[in-house]
Amino acid sequence: MKIRKASVLAATALALTLTATACGSDDDNGGGNGGGNGGGGDKITIGIKIDQPGLGLQTPDGGYEGFDVDVARYVAAELGYEESDIEFKESPSAERENMLVNGDVDMIFATYSITEERAERVDFAGPYFIAHQDLLIRADDEVTDVEQINEMTLCSVTGSTSAQNVRDDFAPDAGLQEFGGYSECLTGLESEAVDALTTDDVILAGYAAQDEHAGKFKLAGLNLSDERYGVGLPKGSDLRDEVNAALQKMIDEGAWQEAVEKHFGPAGYEAEEAPEITETN
Ligand code: GLU
């Protein structure tokens, strides 16, 4: 009798524990009144690119699609936000640190390379992707040697590592036109006002694969740098651990690989393996 009573109590305790656990995980994912960090229920503003096919692109119906957008949605869901809680905002390359510092966005998923200089003003979680700088050139041109780049006129984006690498690193003598977004360079490349658009290969592959550019452009295939994409956070944010855990879960569950295949497969871009997460507290 005594033994039976004890086991009933144990069973009750177990049931209570299970209920409590279930409630906890509901809160984490349901977005109701949210767990820590001002999670569910509130809105979250996420900075993305809106003119980079495959990564961050505004569609004609006003929606957003791409790998960065999918990673952002996955992480936001893990933090307790519903899809309808997310407000996406364009984050041009040169504005990303300012937008985080000024509180215009809560986090940024926008082909945002982790650099020491940027990390003085903002925090990064991740990395969640590795790309390499390359050149997009006209289909009948060839660039086989980095030395050739010094003789060329390039187009890139203000505030990007791509423009900075050209100036400081591999082609200080090259002509360089800078715009606010990479898509603005494509007209110049087609009209021969510039010889190449330079930025991360994954971005260039997206442009090359667009229907309207079919057969016009190609990647030179030069591996000019490692660009480790991080999630931009305000300095001192207490979300870094949770964001890293969400990124790791996305990788472990296979959702990361699915997103890679969905968004980069059509452009024929061969992505690196998922990187190890190193930006920890
Ligand atoms: N990943 C590079 C950067 O963060 C180039 C792409 C971009 O401008 O977003 O600067």
PDB file of C-alpha atoms and ligand atoms in Angstrom:
ATOM      1  CA  MET A   1       0.000   0.000   0.000  1.00  0.00           C
ATOM      2  CA  LYS A   2       2.732   2.382   1.012  1.00  0.00           C
ATOM      3  CA  ILE A   3       4.702   1.509  -2.065  1.00  0.00           C
ATOM      4  CA  ARG A   4       1.681   2.097  -4.267  1.00  0.00           C
ATOM      5  CA  LYS A   5       1.068   5.478  -2.704  1.00  0.00           C
ATOM      6  CA  ALA A   6       4.665   6.465  -3.294  1.00  0.00           C
ATOM      7  CA  SER A   7       4.478   5.495  -6.934  1.00  0.00           C
ATOM      8  CA  VAL A   8       1.232   7.449  -7.381  1.00  0.00           C
ATOM      9  CA  LEU A   9       2.961  10.477  -5.908  1.00  0.00           C
ATOM     10  CA  ALA A  10       5.938   9.962  -8.177  1.00  0.00           C
ATOM     11  CA  ALA A  11       3.646   9.639 -11.178  1.00  0.00           C
ATOM     12  CA  THR A  12       1.832  12.822 -10.197  1.00  0.00           C
ATOM     13  CA  ALA A  13       5.129  14.644  -9.785  1.00  0.00           C
ATOM     14  CA  LEU A  14       6.253  13.391 -13.186  1.00  0.00           C
ATOM     15  CA  ALA A  15       2.989  14.508 -14.774  1.00  0.00           C
ATOM     16  CA  LEU A  16       3.388  17.954 -13.216  1.00  0.00           C
ATOM     17  CA  THR A  17       6.950  18.191 -14.483  1.00  0.00           C
ATOM     18  CA  LEU A  18       5.847  17.195 -17.983  1.00  0.00           C
ATOM     19  CA  THR A  19       3.058  19.783 -17.931  1.00  0.00           C
ATOM     20  CA  ALA A  20       5.464  22.464 -16.771  1.00  0.00           C
ATOM     21  CA  THR A  21       7.934  21.514 -19.495  1.00  0.00           C
ATOM     22  CA  ALA A  22       5.219  21.558 -22.131  1.00  0.00           C
ATOM     23  CA  CYS A  23       4.093  25.019 -20.991  1.00  0.00           C
ATOM     24  CA  GLY A  24       7.680  26.233 -21.086  1.00  0.00           C
ATOM     25  CA  SER A  25       8.255  25.098 -24.633  1.00  0.00           C
ATOM     26  CA  ASP A  26       4.866  26.498 -25.688  1.00  0.00           C
ATOM     27  CA  ASP A  27       5.926  29.882 -24.454  1.00  0.00           C
ATOM     28  CA  ASP A  28       9.240  29.645 -26.230  1.00  0.00           C
ATOM     29  CA  ASN A  29       7.704  28.889 -29.568  1.00  0.00           C
ATOM     30  CA  GLY A  30       4.214  30.260 -29.387  1.00  0.00           C
ATOM     31  CA  GLY A  31       4.991  33.917 -29.033  1.00  0.00           C
ATOM     32  CA  GLY A  32       2.110  34.387 -26.564  1.00  0.00           C
ATOM     33  CA  ASN A  33       3.360  36.464 -23.694  1.00  0.00           C
ATOM     34  CA  GLY A  34       6.894  35.418 -24.396  1.00  0.00           C
ATOM     35  CA  GLY A  35       9.863  34.208 -22.453  1.00  0.00           C
ATOM     36  CA  GLY A  36      12.919  36.315 -21.673  1.00  0.00           C
ATOM     37  CA  ASN A  37      14.396  39.107 -23.738  1.00  0.00           C
ATOM     38  CA  GLY A  38      11.087  40.684 -24.600  1.00  0.00           C
ATOM     39  CA  GLY A  39      10.282  37.748 -26.880  1.00  0.00           C
ATOM     40  CA  GLY A  40       6.891  36.741 -28.259  1.00  0.00           C
ATOM     41  CA  GLY A  41       3.982  39.092 -28.370  1.00  0.00           C
ATOM     42  CA  ASP A  42       6.176  42.066 -29.224  1.00  0.00           C
ATOM     43  CA  LYS A  43       7.286  43.002 -32.677  1.00  0.00           C
ATOM     44  CA  ILE A  44      10.805  42.476 -33.944  1.00  0.00           C
ATOM     45  CA  THR A  45      12.436  44.601 -36.642  1.00  0.00           C
ATOM     46  CA  ILE A  46      14.940  42.758 -38.799  1.00  0.00           C
ATOM     47  CA  GLY A  47      17.319  44.359 -41.280  1.00  0.00           C
ATOM     48  CA  ILE A  48      17.739  42.584 -44.634  1.00  0.00           C
ATOM     49  CA  LYS A  49      18.803  43.347 -48.212  1.00  0.00           C
ATOM     50  CA  ILE A  50      15.969  43.754 -50.699  1.00  0.00           C
ATOM     51  CA  ASP A  51      17.788  43.703 -54.058  1.00  0.00           C
ATOM     52  CA  GLN A  52      19.951  40.575 -53.769  1.00  0.00           C
ATOM     53  CA  PRO A  53      18.282  37.561 -55.441  1.00  0.00           C
ATOM     54  CA  GLY A  54      18.798  34.325 -53.499  1.00  0.00           C
ATOM     55  CA  LEU A  55      19.665  36.237 -50.300  1.00  0.00           C
ATOM     56  CA  GLY A  56      17.299  39.093 -49.590  1.00  0.00           C
ATOM     57  CA  LEU A  57      14.831  40.158 -52.271  1.00  0.00           C
ATOM     58  CA  GLN A  58      11.574  42.091 -52.221  1.00  0.00           C
ATOM     59  CA  THR A  59       9.045  40.328 -54.424  1.00  0.00           C
ATOM     60  CA  PRO A  60       6.473  42.204 -56.571  1.00  0.00           C
ATOM     61  CA  ASP A  61       3.725  41.471 -54.010  1.00  0.00           C
ATOM     62  CA  GLY A  62       5.767  43.212 -51.293  1.00  0.00           C
ATOM     63  CA  GLY A  63       6.958  40.010 -49.605  1.00  0.00           C
ATOM     64  CA  TYR A  64      10.566  39.018 -48.983  1.00  0.00           C
ATOM     65  CA  GLU A  65      12.487  35.912 -49.963  1.00  0.00           C
ATOM     66  CA  GLY A  66      16.011  34.483 -49.893  1.00  0.00           C
ATOM     67  CA  PHE A  67      18.455  32.598 -47.732  1.00  0.00           C
ATOM     68  CA  ASP A  68      19.055  35.483 -45.294  1.00  0.00           C
ATOM     69  CA  VAL A  69      15.299  35.970 -44.986  1.00  0.00           C
ATOM     70  CA  ASP A  70      14.779  32.263 -44.219  1.00  0.00           C
ATOM     71  CA  VAL A  71      17.553  32.255 -41.600  1.00  0.00           C
ATOM     72  CA  ALA A  72      16.030  35.401 -40.059  1.00  0.00           C
ATOM     73  CA  ARG A  73      12.549  33.809 -39.937  1.00  0.00           C
ATOM     74  CA  TYR A  74      13.937  30.627 -38.365  1.00  0.00           C
ATOM     75  CA  VAL A  75      15.848  32.523 -35.669  1.00  0.00           C
ATOM     76  CA  ALA A  76      12.894  34.831 -34.945  1.00  0.00           C
ATOM     77  CA  ALA A  77      10.599  31.800 -34.515  1.00  0.00           C
ATOM     78  CA  GLU A  78      13.095  30.245 -32.084  1.00  0.00           C
ATOM     79  CA  LEU A  79      13.097  33.502 -30.110  1.00  0.00           C
ATOM     80  CA  GLY A  80       9.323  33.274 -29.798  1.00  0.00           C
ATOM     81  CA  TYR A  81       8.122  35.554 -32.600  1.00  0.00           C
ATOM     82  CA  GLU A  82       5.277  34.739 -34.956  1.00  0.00           C
ATOM     83  CA  GLU A  83       5.764  35.435 -38.646  1.00  0.00           C
ATOM     84  CA  SER A  84       3.346  38.374 -38.269  1.00  0.00           C
ATOM     85  CA  ASP A  85       5.522  39.871 -35.488  1.00  0.00           C
ATOM     86  CA  ILE A  86       8.415  40.418 -37.908  1.00  0.00           C
ATOM     87  CA  GLU A  87       8.907  43.734 -39.644  1.00  0.00           C
ATOM     88  CA  PHE A  88      11.598  43.564 -42.325  1.00  0.00           C
ATOM     89  CA  LYS A  89      13.538  46.730 -43.094  1.00  0.00           C
ATOM     90  CA  GLU A  90      16.057  47.402 -45.848  1.00  0.00           C
ATOM     91  CA  SER A  91      19.587  47.706 -44.448  1.00  0.00           C
ATOM     92  CA  PRO A  92      21.970  49.117 -47.070  1.00  0.00           C
ATOM     93  CA  SER A  93      25.573  48.024 -46.560  1.00  0.00           C
ATOM     94  CA  ALA A  94      26.796  51.439 -45.385  1.00  0.00           C
ATOM     95  CA  GLU A  95      23.921  51.848 -42.902  1.00  0.00           C
ATOM     96  CA  ARG A  96      24.069  48.558 -40.988  1.00  0.00           C
ATOM     97  CA  GLU A  97      26.138  49.620 -37.967  1.00  0.00           C
ATOM     98  CA  ASN A  98      24.207  52.915 -37.678  1.00  0.00           C
ATOM     99  CA  MET A  99      20.848  51.137 -37.843  1.00  0.00           C
ATOM    100  CA  LEU A 100      21.855  48.842 -34.968  1.00  0.00           C
ATOM    101  CA  VAL A 101      23.397  51.648 -32.904  1.00  0.00           C
ATOM    102  CA  ASN A 102      20.331  53.900 -33.404  1.00  0.00           C
ATOM    103  CA  GLY A 103      17.870  51.114 -32.578  1.00  0.00           C
ATOM    104  CA  ASP A 104      16.243  51.232 -36.049  1.00  0.00           C
ATOM    105  CA  VAL A 105      16.491  47.423 -36.209  1.00  0.00           C
ATOM    106  CA  ASP A 106      16.811  44.703 -33.566  1.00  0.00           C
ATOM    107  CA  MET A 107      19.002  42.434 -35.667  1.00  0.00           C
ATOM    108  CA  ILE A 108      20.441  42.234 -39.167  1.00  0.00           C
ATOM    109  CA  PHE A 109      20.665  39.304 -41.590  1.00  0.00           C
ATOM    110  CA  ALA A 110      22.069  40.976 -44.701  1.00  0.00           C
ATOM    111  CA  THR A 111      25.194  39.338 -46.165  1.00  0.00           C
ATOM    112  CA  TYR A 112      26.852  41.059 -43.208  1.00  0.00           C
ATOM    113  CA  SER A 113      30.504  40.024 -42.930  1.00  0.00           C
ATOM    114  CA  ILE A 114      31.969  39.801 -39.454  1.00  0.00           C
ATOM    115  CA  THR A 115      34.946  42.178 -39.236  1.00  0.00           C
ATOM    116  CA  GLU A 116      36.969  43.525 -36.331  1.00  0.00           C
ATOM    117  CA  GLU A 117      36.222  47.086 -37.347  1.00  0.00           C
ATOM    118  CA  ARG A 118      32.448  46.514 -37.356  1.00  0.00           C
ATOM    119  CA  ALA A 119      32.659  44.568 -34.100  1.00  0.00           C
ATOM    120  CA  GLU A 120      33.836  47.752 -32.379  1.00  0.00           C
ATOM    121  CA  ARG A 121      30.338  49.203 -32.855  1.00  0.00           C
ATOM    122  CA  VAL A 122      28.069  46.140 -33.008  1.00  0.00           C
ATOM    123  CA  ASP A 123      27.988  42.515 -31.853  1.00  0.00           C
ATOM    124  CA  PHE A 124      27.771  39.514 -34.135  1.00  0.00           C
ATOM    125  CA  ALA A 125      26.288  36.053 -33.654  1.00  0.00           C
ATOM    126  CA  GLY A 126      27.303  33.237 -36.004  1.00  0.00           C
ATOM    127  CA  PRO A 127      28.793  32.984 -38.529  1.00  0.00           C
ATOM    128  CA  TYR A 128      26.020  31.185 -40.420  1.00  0.00           C
ATOM    129  CA  PHE A 129      27.532  31.248 -43.935  1.00  0.00           C
ATOM    130  CA  ILE A 130      30.872  31.646 -45.714  1.00  0.00           C
ATOM    131  CA  ALA A 131      31.186  33.346 -49.092  1.00  0.00           C
ATOM    132  CA  HIS A 132      34.194  34.605 -51.077  1.00  0.00           C
ATOM    133  CA  GLN A 133      34.721  37.857 -52.921  1.00  0.00           C
ATOM    134  CA  ASP A 134      34.763  37.519 -56.706  1.00  0.00           C
ATOM    135  CA  LEU A 135      34.116  39.541 -59.872  1.00  0.00           C
ATOM    136  CA  LEU A 136      31.048  39.501 -62.109  1.00  0.00           C
ATOM    137  CA  ILE A 137      32.200  40.180 -65.670  1.00  0.00           C
ATOM    138  CA  ARG A 138      30.616  40.175 -69.131  1.00  0.00           C
ATOM    139  CA  ALA A 139      30.220  36.679 -70.528  1.00  0.00           C
ATOM    140  CA  ASP A 140      32.887  37.089 -73.237  1.00  0.00           C
ATOM    141  CA  ASP A 141      35.552  38.576 -70.909  1.00  0.00           C
ATOM    142  CA  GLU A 142      38.211  36.672 -68.950  1.00  0.00           C
ATOM    143  CA  VAL A 143      40.006  37.594 -65.736  1.00  0.00           C
ATOM    144  CA  THR A 144      42.396  34.884 -64.667  1.00  0.00           C
ATOM    145  CA  ASP A 145      44.890  36.761 -62.540  1.00  0.00           C
ATOM    146  CA  VAL A 146      44.409  39.102 -59.586  1.00  0.00           C
ATOM    147  CA  GLU A 147      47.086  41.398 -61.087  1.00  0.00           C
ATOM    148  CA  GLN A 148      44.734  42.170 -63.987  1.00  0.00           C
ATOM    149  CA  ILE A 149      42.274  43.805 -61.618  1.00  0.00           C
ATOM    150  CA  ASN A 150      44.510  46.837 -61.092  1.00  0.00           C
ATOM    151  CA  GLU A 151      43.948  47.698 -64.770  1.00  0.00           C
ATOM    152  CA  MET A 152      40.160  47.499 -64.502  1.00  0.00           C
ATOM    153  CA  THR A 153      37.296  49.784 -63.550  1.00  0.00           C
ATOM    154  CA  LEU A 154      35.174  48.133 -60.884  1.00  0.00           C
ATOM    155  CA  CYS A 155      31.783  48.839 -59.406  1.00  0.00           C
ATOM    156  CA  SER A 156      30.866  48.030 -55.822  1.00  0.00           C
ATOM    157  CA  VAL A 157      28.920  49.312 -52.826  1.00  0.00           C
ATOM    158  CA  THR A 158      29.758  52.004 -50.289  1.00  0.00           C
ATOM    159  CA  GLY A 159      30.466  50.633 -46.826  1.00  0.00           C
ATOM    160  CA  SER A 160      31.050  47.062 -48.036  1.00  0.00           C
ATOM    161  CA  THR A 161      34.078  44.919 -47.358  1.00  0.00           C
ATOM    162  CA  SER A 162      34.152  44.380 -51.139  1.00  0.00           C
ATOM    163  CA  ALA A 163      35.001  48.035 -51.863  1.00  0.00           C
ATOM    164  CA  GLN A 164      37.397  48.186 -48.916  1.00  0.00           C
ATOM    165  CA  ASN A 165      39.265  45.029 -49.981  1.00  0.00           C
ATOM    166  CA  VAL A 166      39.791  46.455 -53.482  1.00  0.00           C
ATOM    167  CA  ARG A 167      41.252  49.689 -52.125  1.00  0.00           C
ATOM    168  CA  ASP A 168      43.280  48.295 -49.226  1.00  0.00           C
ATOM    169  CA  ASP A 169      44.175  44.885 -50.443  1.00  0.00           C
ATOM    170  CA  PHE A 170      44.196  43.332 -53.874  1.00  0.00           C
ATOM    171  CA  ALA A 171      43.736  46.190 -56.391  1.00  0.00           C
ATOM    172  CA  PRO A 172      44.614  49.623 -54.980  1.00  0.00           C
ATOM    173  CA  ASP A 173      45.160  51.016 -58.499  1.00  0.00           C
ATOM    174  CA  ALA A 174      41.841  49.870 -59.949  1.00  0.00           C
ATOM    175  CA  GLY A 175      39.140  52.417 -60.790  1.00  0.00           C
ATOM    176  CA  LEU A 176      36.278  52.029 -58.342  1.00  0.00           C
ATOM    177  CA  GLN A 177      32.719  53.341 -58.633  1.00  0.00           C
ATOM    178  CA  GLU A 178      30.609  52.975 -55.511  1.00  0.00           C
ATOM    179  CA  PHE A 179      26.832  52.908 -55.280  1.00  0.00           C
ATOM    180  CA  GLY A 180      24.286  52.298 -52.525  1.00  0.00           C
ATOM    181  CA  GLY A 181      23.373  48.790 -53.732  1.00  0.00           C
ATOM    182  CA  TYR A 182      24.891  46.141 -55.971  1.00  0.00           C
ATOM    183  CA  SER A 183      21.967  46.030 -58.392  1.00  0.00           C
ATOM    184  CA  GLU A 184      22.879  49.610 -59.374  1.00  0.00           C
ATOM    185  CA  CYS A 185      26.167  48.306 -60.808  1.00  0.00           C
ATOM    186  CA  LEU A 186      24.516  45.938 -63.276  1.00  0.00           C
ATOM    187  CA  THR A 187      23.531  48.614 -65.810  1.00  0.00           C
ATOM    188  CA  GLY A 188      27.115  49.912 -65.845  1.00  0.00           C
ATOM    189  CA  LEU A 189      28.445  46.409 -66.369  1.00  0.00           C
ATOM    190  CA  GLU A 190      26.119  45.812 -69.303  1.00  0.00           C
ATOM    191  CA  SER A 191      26.809  49.200 -70.944  1.00  0.00           C
ATOM    192  CA  GLU A 192      30.571  48.703 -70.444  1.00  0.00           C
ATOM    193  CA  ALA A 193      30.856  51.772 -68.208  1.00  0.00           C
ATOM    194  CA  VAL A 194      32.619  49.402 -65.788  1.00  0.00           C
ATOM    195  CA  ASP A 195      34.547  46.160 -66.380  1.00  0.00           C
ATOM    196  CA  ALA A 196      33.289  44.238 -63.361  1.00  0.00           C
ATOM    197  CA  LEU A 197      30.999  44.269 -60.361  1.00  0.00           C
ATOM    198  CA  THR A 198      32.834  43.009 -57.305  1.00  0.00           C
ATOM    199  CA  THR A 199      31.348  41.542 -54.157  1.00  0.00           C
ATOM    200  CA  ASP A 200      30.663  38.131 -52.577  1.00  0.00           C
ATOM    201  CA  ASP A 201      30.353  35.263 -55.065  1.00  0.00           C
ATOM    202  CA  VAL A 202      26.988  34.159 -53.660  1.00  0.00           C
ATOM    203  CA  ILE A 203      25.498  37.596 -54.389  1.00  0.00           C
ATOM    204  CA  LEU A 204      27.015  37.685 -57.888  1.00  0.00           C
ATOM    205  CA  ALA A 205      25.694  34.188 -58.690  1.00  0.00           C
ATOM    206  CA  GLY A 206      22.171  35.430 -57.883  1.00  0.00           C
ATOM    207  CA  TYR A 207      22.444  38.301 -60.374  1.00  0.00           C
ATOM    208  CA  ALA A 208      24.016  36.137 -63.091  1.00  0.00           C
ATOM    209  CA  ALA A 209      21.126  33.653 -62.809  1.00  0.00           C
ATOM    210  CA  GLN A 210      18.326  36.236 -63.130  1.00  0.00           C
ATOM    211  CA  ASP A 211      16.245  35.726 -66.295  1.00  0.00           C
ATOM    212  CA  GLU A 212      16.868  39.259 -67.511  1.00  0.00           C
ATOM    213  CA  HIS A 213      20.652  38.678 -67.378  1.00  0.00           C
ATOM    214  CA  ALA A 214      20.663  35.238 -68.991  1.00  0.00           C
ATOM    215  CA  GLY A 215      23.865  34.698 -70.971  1.00  0.00           C
ATOM    216  CA  LYS A 216      25.187  38.223 -70.271  1.00  0.00           C
ATOM    217  CA  PHE A 217      27.429  37.829 -67.233  1.00  0.00           C
ATOM    218  CA  LYS A 218      29.599  35.258 -65.481  1.00  0.00           C
ATOM    219  CA  LEU A 219      31.737  34.968 -62.345  1.00  0.00           C
ATOM    220  CA  ALA A 220      35.497  35.240 -62.870  1.00  0.00           C
ATOM    221  CA  GLY A 221      36.025  32.430 -60.336  1.00  0.00           C
ATOM    222  CA  LEU A 222      38.649  34.232 -58.225  1.00  0.00           C
ATOM    223  CA  ASN A 223      38.554  33.506 -54.530  1.00  0.00           C
ATOM    224  CA  LEU A 224      39.585  36.929 -53.224  1.00  0.00           C
ATOM    225  CA  SER A 225      38.552  36.749 -49.551  1.00  0.00           C
ATOM    226  CA  ASP A 226      36.601  34.850 -46.909  1.00  0.00           C
ATOM    227  CA  GLU A 227      33.356  36.604 -45.978  1.00  0.00           C
ATOM    228  CA  ARG A 228      31.836  35.148 -42.801  1.00  0.00           C
ATOM    229  CA  TYR A 229      28.200  36.221 -42.547  1.00  0.00           C
ATOM    230  CA  GLY A 230      27.110  37.074 -39.027  1.00  0.00           C
ATOM    231  CA  VAL A 231      23.860  38.173 -37.432  1.00  0.00           C
ATOM    232  CA  GLY A 232      24.299  41.830 -36.501  1.00  0.00           C
ATOM    233  CA  LEU A 233      23.141  42.737 -32.977  1.00  0.00           C
ATOM    234  CA  PRO A 234      23.377  45.927 -30.926  1.00  0.00           C
ATOM    235  CA  LYS A 235      26.537  46.092 -28.821  1.00  0.00           C
ATOM    236  CA  GLY A 236      26.039  44.296 -25.499  1.00  0.00           C
ATOM    237  CA  SER A 237      22.854  42.540 -26.663  1.00  0.00           C
ATOM    238  CA  ASP A 238      21.852  39.655 -24.402  1.00  0.00           C
ATOM    239  CA  LEU A 239      20.442  37.758 -27.402  1.00  0.00           C
ATOM    240  CA  ARG A 240      23.709  36.421 -28.792  1.00  0.00           C
ATOM    241  CA  ASP A 241      23.533  33.014 -27.060  1.00  0.00           C
ATOM    242  CA  GLU A 242      19.920  32.452 -28.099  1.00  0.00           C
ATOM    243  CA  VAL A 243      20.624  33.481 -31.687  1.00  0.00           C
ATOM    244  CA  ASN A 244      23.634  31.161 -31.819  1.00  0.00           C
ATOM    245  CA  ALA A 245      21.544  28.305 -30.403  1.00  0.00           C
ATOM    246  CA  ALA A 246      18.873  28.938 -33.060  1.00  0.00           C
ATOM    247  CA  LEU A 247      21.486  28.968 -35.854  1.00  0.00           C
ATOM    248  CA  GLN A 248      22.985  25.719 -34.544  1.00  0.00           C
ATOM    249  CA  LYS A 249      19.526  24.128 -34.402  1.00  0.00           C
ATOM    250  CA  MET A 250      18.783  25.224 -37.972  1.00  0.00           C
ATOM    251  CA  ILE A 251      22.038  23.594 -39.091  1.00  0.00           C
ATOM    252  CA  ASP A 252      21.539  20.414 -37.027  1.00  0.00           C
ATOM    253  CA  GLU A 253      17.925  19.932 -38.126  1.00  0.00           C
ATOM    254  CA  GLY A 254      18.794  20.190 -41.823  1.00  0.00           C
ATOM    255  CA  ALA A 255      16.714  23.336 -42.376  1.00  0.00           C
ATOM    256  CA  TRP A 256      19.922  25.278 -43.117  1.00  0.00           C
ATOM    257  CA  GLN A 257      20.906  22.849 -45.891  1.00  0.00           C
ATOM    258  CA  GLU A 258      17.373  22.940 -47.308  1.00  0.00           C
ATOM    259  CA  ALA A 259      17.502  26.738 -47.459  1.00  0.00           C
ATOM    260  CA  VAL A 260      20.914  26.607 -49.161  1.00  0.00           C
ATOM    261  CA  GLU A 261      19.606  24.222 -51.830  1.00  0.00           C
ATOM    262  CA  LYS A 262      16.359  26.123 -52.322  1.00  0.00           C
ATOM    263  CA  HIS A 263      17.943  29.554 -52.758  1.00  0.00           C
ATOM    264  CA  PHE A 264      21.379  28.844 -54.266  1.00  0.00           C
ATOM    265  CA  GLY A 265      20.683  25.631 -56.184  1.00  0.00           C
ATOM    266  CA  PRO A 266      18.887  27.353 -59.091  1.00  0.00           C
ATOM    267  CA  ALA A 267      21.894  29.678 -59.598  1.00  0.00           C
ATOM    268  CA  GLY A 268      24.262  26.675 -59.595  1.00  0.00           C
ATOM    269  CA  TYR A 269      26.154  28.125 -56.625  1.00  0.00           C
ATOM    270  CA  GLU A 270      28.096  25.577 -54.621  1.00  0.00           C
ATOM    271  CA  ALA A 271      28.019  26.676 -51.019  1.00  0.00           C
ATOM    272  CA  GLU A 272      30.609  25.863 -48.382  1.00  0.00           C
ATOM    273  CA  GLU A 273      29.584  23.567 -45.537  1.00  0.00           C
ATOM    274  CA  ALA A 274      27.831  25.226 -42.599  1.00  0.00           C
ATOM    275  CA  PRO A 275      30.503  27.038 -40.588  1.00  0.00           C
ATOM    276  CA  GLU A 276      31.325  26.508 -36.954  1.00  0.00           C
ATOM    277  CA  ILE A 277      29.764  29.147 -34.707  1.00  0.00           C
ATOM    278  CA  THR A 278      32.568  31.135 -33.125  1.00  0.00           C
ATOM    279  CA  GLU A 279      31.064  34.513 -32.119  1.00  0.00           C
ATOM    280  CA  THR A 280      30.230  33.627 -28.535  1.00  0.00           C
ATOM    281  CA  ASN A 281      30.189  35.605 -25.293  1.00  0.00           C
TER     282      ASN A 281
HETATM  283  N1  GLU B   1      29.646  40.687 -47.208  1.00  0.00           N
HETATM  284  C1  GLU B   1      30.214  41.940 -47.575  1.00  0.00           C
HETATM  285  C2  GLU B   1      29.962  43.003 -46.532  1.00  0.00           C
HETATM  286  O1  GLU B   1      29.440  42.732 -45.494  1.00  0.00           O
HETATM  287  C3  GLU B   1      29.725  42.401 -48.935  1.00  0.00           C
HETATM  288  C4  GLU B   1      28.250  42.281 -49.137  1.00  0.00           C
HETATM  289  C5  GLU B   1      27.462  43.428 -48.564  1.00  0.00           C
HETATM  290  O2  GLU B   1      27.764  44.605 -48.870  1.00  0.00           O
HETATM  291  O3  GLU B   1      26.510  43.158 -47.863  1.00  0.00           O
HETATM  292  O4  GLU B   1      30.325  44.137 -46.703  1.00  0.00           O
END
